[in-house]
Amino acid sequence: SGEFMIKNQFIEECPKQMKSAFFILSSWLAYLFGEYELASLAISNRIGLEKSTHKKSGWSGITLCYDCLIYLAFSIRTRENGLTSEISDMIEMVKKLVDCAPCNNHHRLLLIEAEVAHLKREYDAAVEKYDLAIAGAKVYGFIHEQAVSNERAGDFFLAHGKIKRATRYYGHAIDLYGQWGAQAKVDHLCKQIPI
């Protein structure tokens, strides 16, 4: 699990460059399995490490997108209604990434915008952005992010009592995670979906 990864003694013995990558990957894994508080802890650990070494990860673009998604998912789960200035700043940086590499980042920005709309309780905007994020991930072959977008849309519809729509998005997410080869995630999602 993500918790095992973050708390494992192994991380203490790694060279600093490996620790940063370790925290990035463990935050993504925790996010993927819905452990948003743990994912946030991994981000904090990575940021602290980067500050102490004065060196950022070479994966800064994708890491920025996932950091933003993790913080938003955590805010949605804890029902925090406002965007922090930190998240707002991150979103502005993601928009710059879209300008530089739209094929890699546009669908990620759309998912971020869907999550912001979800957080702000802007139902119609969220629905539109989730669908656009899913379509964008499909166009460029990001099957795992297509799956994540479907799962987050399923969570959105479930939170709004739209069981039939939630089931459809969860079904797509399960199929896509399976195509991606993430059987542990398929099993996890099948156990976690309360429908």
Short mmCIF file of C-alpha atoms in Angstrom, two decimals:
data_model
loop_
_atom_site.label_atom_id
_atom_site.label_comp_id
_atom_site.label_asym_id
_atom_site.label_seq_id
_atom_site.Cartn_x
_atom_site.Cartn_y
_atom_site.Cartn_z
CA SER A 1 0.00 0.00 0.00
CA GLY A 2 0.98 3.64 -0.21
CA GLU A 3 1.23 3.80 3.58
CA PHE A 4 3.79 1.00 3.60
CA MET A 5 5.81 2.79 0.93
CA ILE A 6 5.90 6.11 2.74
CA LYS A 7 6.69 4.68 6.17
CA ASN A 8 9.13 2.02 5.00
CA GLN A 9 12.64 2.16 6.47
CA PHE A 10 14.00 1.72 2.95
CA ILE A 11 13.21 5.34 2.11
CA GLU A 12 15.46 6.60 4.89
CA GLU A 13 18.43 4.78 3.40
CA CYS A 14 17.93 5.97 -0.20
CA PRO A 15 20.06 8.64 -1.86
CA LYS A 16 18.24 12.00 -1.92
CA GLN A 17 17.60 11.86 -5.69
CA MET A 18 15.84 8.52 -5.29
CA LYS A 19 13.82 9.77 -2.32
CA SER A 20 12.21 12.47 -4.42
CA ALA A 21 11.16 9.97 -7.10
CA PHE A 22 9.98 7.62 -4.35
CA PHE A 23 7.75 10.30 -2.83
CA ILE A 24 6.36 11.21 -6.27
CA LEU A 25 5.49 7.62 -7.09
CA SER A 26 4.07 6.89 -3.64
CA SER A 27 1.86 10.01 -3.83
CA TRP A 28 0.52 8.83 -7.19
CA LEU A 29 -0.09 5.33 -5.86
CA ALA A 30 -1.88 6.66 -2.78
CA TYR A 31 -3.99 8.94 -5.03
CA LEU A 32 -4.87 6.06 -7.31
CA PHE A 33 -6.15 4.06 -4.35
CA GLY A 34 -8.07 6.98 -2.83
CA GLU A 35 -5.67 7.55 0.06
CA TYR A 36 -5.62 11.33 -0.38
CA GLU A 37 -4.31 12.22 3.06
CA LEU A 38 -1.40 9.84 2.59
CA ALA A 39 -0.79 11.22 -0.90
CA SER A 40 -0.68 14.73 0.57
CA LEU A 41 1.85 13.54 3.16
CA ALA A 42 4.07 12.15 0.40
CA ILE A 43 3.89 15.51 -1.41
CA SER A 44 4.85 17.35 1.78
CA ASN A 45 7.78 14.98 2.29
CA ARG A 46 8.94 15.51 -1.30
CA ILE A 47 8.63 19.30 -1.09
CA GLY A 48 10.59 19.32 2.17
CA LEU A 49 13.29 17.21 0.56
CA GLU A 50 13.42 19.45 -2.51
CA LYS A 51 13.77 22.53 -0.31
CA SER A 52 16.59 20.97 1.70
CA THR A 53 18.49 19.91 -1.43
CA HIS A 54 17.57 22.97 -3.54
CA LYS A 55 16.70 20.59 -6.36
CA LYS A 56 13.35 19.85 -7.99
CA SER A 57 12.33 16.61 -9.60
CA GLY A 58 12.85 16.24 -13.34
CA TRP A 59 9.18 15.22 -13.55
CA SER A 60 7.93 18.64 -12.61
CA GLY A 61 5.11 18.92 -15.18
CA ILE A 62 3.26 15.70 -14.49
CA THR A 63 4.07 15.98 -10.79
CA LEU A 64 2.49 19.43 -10.67
CA CYS A 65 -0.70 18.09 -12.29
CA TYR A 66 -0.98 15.18 -9.88
CA ASP A 67 -0.14 17.32 -6.85
CA CYS A 68 -3.03 19.57 -7.84
CA LEU A 69 -5.39 16.61 -8.35
CA ILE A 70 -4.38 15.15 -4.98
CA TYR A 71 -5.01 18.39 -3.11
CA LEU A 72 -8.36 18.85 -4.88
CA ALA A 73 -9.48 15.27 -4.17
CA PHE A 74 -8.53 15.72 -0.51
CA SER A 75 -10.47 19.01 -0.38
CA ILE A 76 -13.51 17.38 -1.96
CA ARG A 77 -13.40 14.47 0.47
CA THR A 78 -13.05 16.75 3.51
CA ARG A 79 -15.70 19.10 2.09
CA GLU A 80 -13.45 22.14 2.10
CA ASN A 81 -15.28 24.59 -0.13
CA GLY A 82 -12.63 27.06 -1.15
CA LEU A 83 -9.54 26.89 -3.26
CA THR A 84 -6.37 27.69 -1.41
CA SER A 85 -4.00 30.17 -2.97
CA GLU A 86 -1.52 27.30 -3.30
CA ILE A 87 -3.95 25.28 -5.44
CA SER A 88 -4.88 28.36 -7.48
CA ASP A 89 -1.19 29.03 -8.15
CA MET A 90 -0.68 25.41 -9.18
CA ILE A 91 -3.59 25.62 -11.62
CA GLU A 92 -2.03 28.68 -13.24
CA MET A 93 1.23 26.76 -13.66
CA VAL A 94 -0.65 23.83 -15.21
CA LYS A 95 -2.22 26.24 -17.72
CA LYS A 96 1.31 27.23 -18.77
CA LEU A 97 2.16 23.55 -19.23
CA VAL A 98 -0.82 23.23 -21.57
CA ASP A 99 0.60 26.07 -23.68
CA CYS A 100 3.94 24.23 -23.94
CA ALA A 101 2.68 20.67 -24.41
CA PRO A 102 -1.08 20.49 -25.00
CA CYS A 103 -1.07 16.81 -26.03
CA ASN A 104 0.34 15.82 -22.65
CA ASN A 105 -1.45 18.27 -20.41
CA HIS A 106 -4.76 19.55 -21.77
CA HIS A 107 -6.82 16.57 -20.56
CA ARG A 108 -5.13 16.87 -17.15
CA LEU A 109 -6.11 20.53 -16.93
CA LEU A 110 -9.68 19.59 -17.85
CA LEU A 111 -9.77 17.03 -15.03
CA ILE A 112 -8.39 19.64 -12.63
CA GLU A 113 -11.08 22.08 -13.79
CA ALA A 114 -13.74 19.38 -13.30
CA GLU A 115 -12.51 18.82 -9.76
CA VAL A 116 -12.54 22.58 -9.09
CA ALA A 117 -16.14 22.74 -10.36
CA HIS A 118 -16.99 19.74 -8.14
CA LEU A 119 -15.43 21.50 -5.15
CA LYS A 120 -17.35 24.70 -5.91
CA ARG A 121 -20.57 22.72 -6.43
CA GLU A 122 -20.89 23.86 -10.05
CA TYR A 123 -22.72 20.78 -11.30
CA ASP A 124 -23.05 21.51 -15.03
CA ALA A 125 -19.47 22.75 -15.38
CA ALA A 126 -18.15 19.67 -13.59
CA VAL A 127 -20.11 17.29 -15.84
CA GLU A 128 -18.81 19.02 -18.97
CA LYS A 129 -15.20 19.09 -17.79
CA TYR A 130 -15.17 15.44 -16.69
CA ASP A 131 -16.46 14.38 -20.11
CA LEU A 132 -13.93 16.58 -21.90
CA ALA A 133 -11.08 15.22 -19.75
CA ILE A 134 -12.12 11.66 -20.56
CA ALA A 135 -12.33 12.41 -24.28
CA GLY A 136 -8.99 14.25 -24.28
CA ALA A 137 -7.19 11.41 -22.49
CA LYS A 138 -8.65 8.98 -25.02
CA VAL A 139 -7.55 11.02 -28.04
CA TYR A 140 -3.92 11.02 -26.92
CA GLY A 141 -3.84 7.46 -25.62
CA PHE A 142 -3.55 8.14 -21.89
CA ILE A 143 -5.63 5.12 -20.91
CA HIS A 144 -4.72 5.36 -17.22
CA GLU A 145 -5.81 9.01 -17.07
CA GLN A 146 -8.95 8.17 -18.98
CA ALA A 147 -9.63 5.60 -16.24
CA VAL A 148 -8.86 8.09 -13.46
CA SER A 149 -11.16 10.69 -15.06
CA ASN A 150 -13.97 8.15 -15.31
CA GLU A 151 -13.49 7.14 -11.69
CA ARG A 152 -13.49 10.74 -10.46
CA ALA A 153 -16.63 11.40 -12.54
CA GLY A 154 -18.21 8.33 -10.93
CA ASP A 155 -17.34 9.75 -7.51
CA PHE A 156 -18.90 13.07 -8.54
CA PHE A 157 -22.17 11.51 -9.68
CA LEU A 158 -22.34 9.26 -6.63
CA ALA A 159 -21.89 12.30 -4.37
CA HIS A 160 -24.88 13.87 -6.16
CA GLY A 161 -27.08 10.79 -5.83
CA LYS A 162 -26.95 9.97 -9.55
CA ILE A 163 -26.43 6.24 -9.08
CA LYS A 164 -27.10 5.18 -12.66
CA ARG A 165 -24.62 7.69 -14.09
CA ALA A 166 -22.05 6.89 -11.41
CA THR A 167 -22.34 3.19 -12.25
CA ARG A 168 -21.71 3.90 -15.94
CA TYR A 169 -18.55 5.93 -15.24
CA TYR A 170 -17.28 3.40 -12.69
CA GLY A 171 -17.86 0.63 -15.23
CA HIS A 172 -15.78 2.48 -17.80
CA ALA A 173 -13.05 3.10 -15.20
CA ILE A 174 -12.92 -0.60 -14.32
CA ASP A 175 -12.69 -1.59 -18.00
CA LEU A 176 -9.94 0.96 -18.64
CA TYR A 177 -7.93 0.03 -15.56
CA GLY A 178 -8.18 -3.57 -16.76
CA GLN A 179 -6.93 -2.63 -20.24
CA TRP A 180 -4.06 -0.77 -18.59
CA GLY A 181 -3.17 -3.94 -16.68
CA ALA A 182 -3.94 -2.56 -13.22
CA GLN A 183 -5.73 -5.59 -11.79
CA ALA A 184 -5.12 -4.50 -8.18
CA LYS A 185 -6.90 -1.23 -8.97
CA VAL A 186 -9.76 -3.09 -10.66
CA ASP A 187 -10.16 -5.27 -7.56
CA HIS A 188 -9.91 -2.25 -5.27
CA LEU A 189 -12.52 -0.29 -7.19
CA CYS A 190 -14.91 -3.25 -7.32
CA LYS A 191 -14.68 -3.55 -3.52
CA GLN A 192 -14.90 0.19 -2.84
CA ILE A 193 -17.82 1.18 -5.05
CA PRO A 194 -20.83 1.35 -2.77
CA ILE A 195 -23.29 0.41 -5.52
#
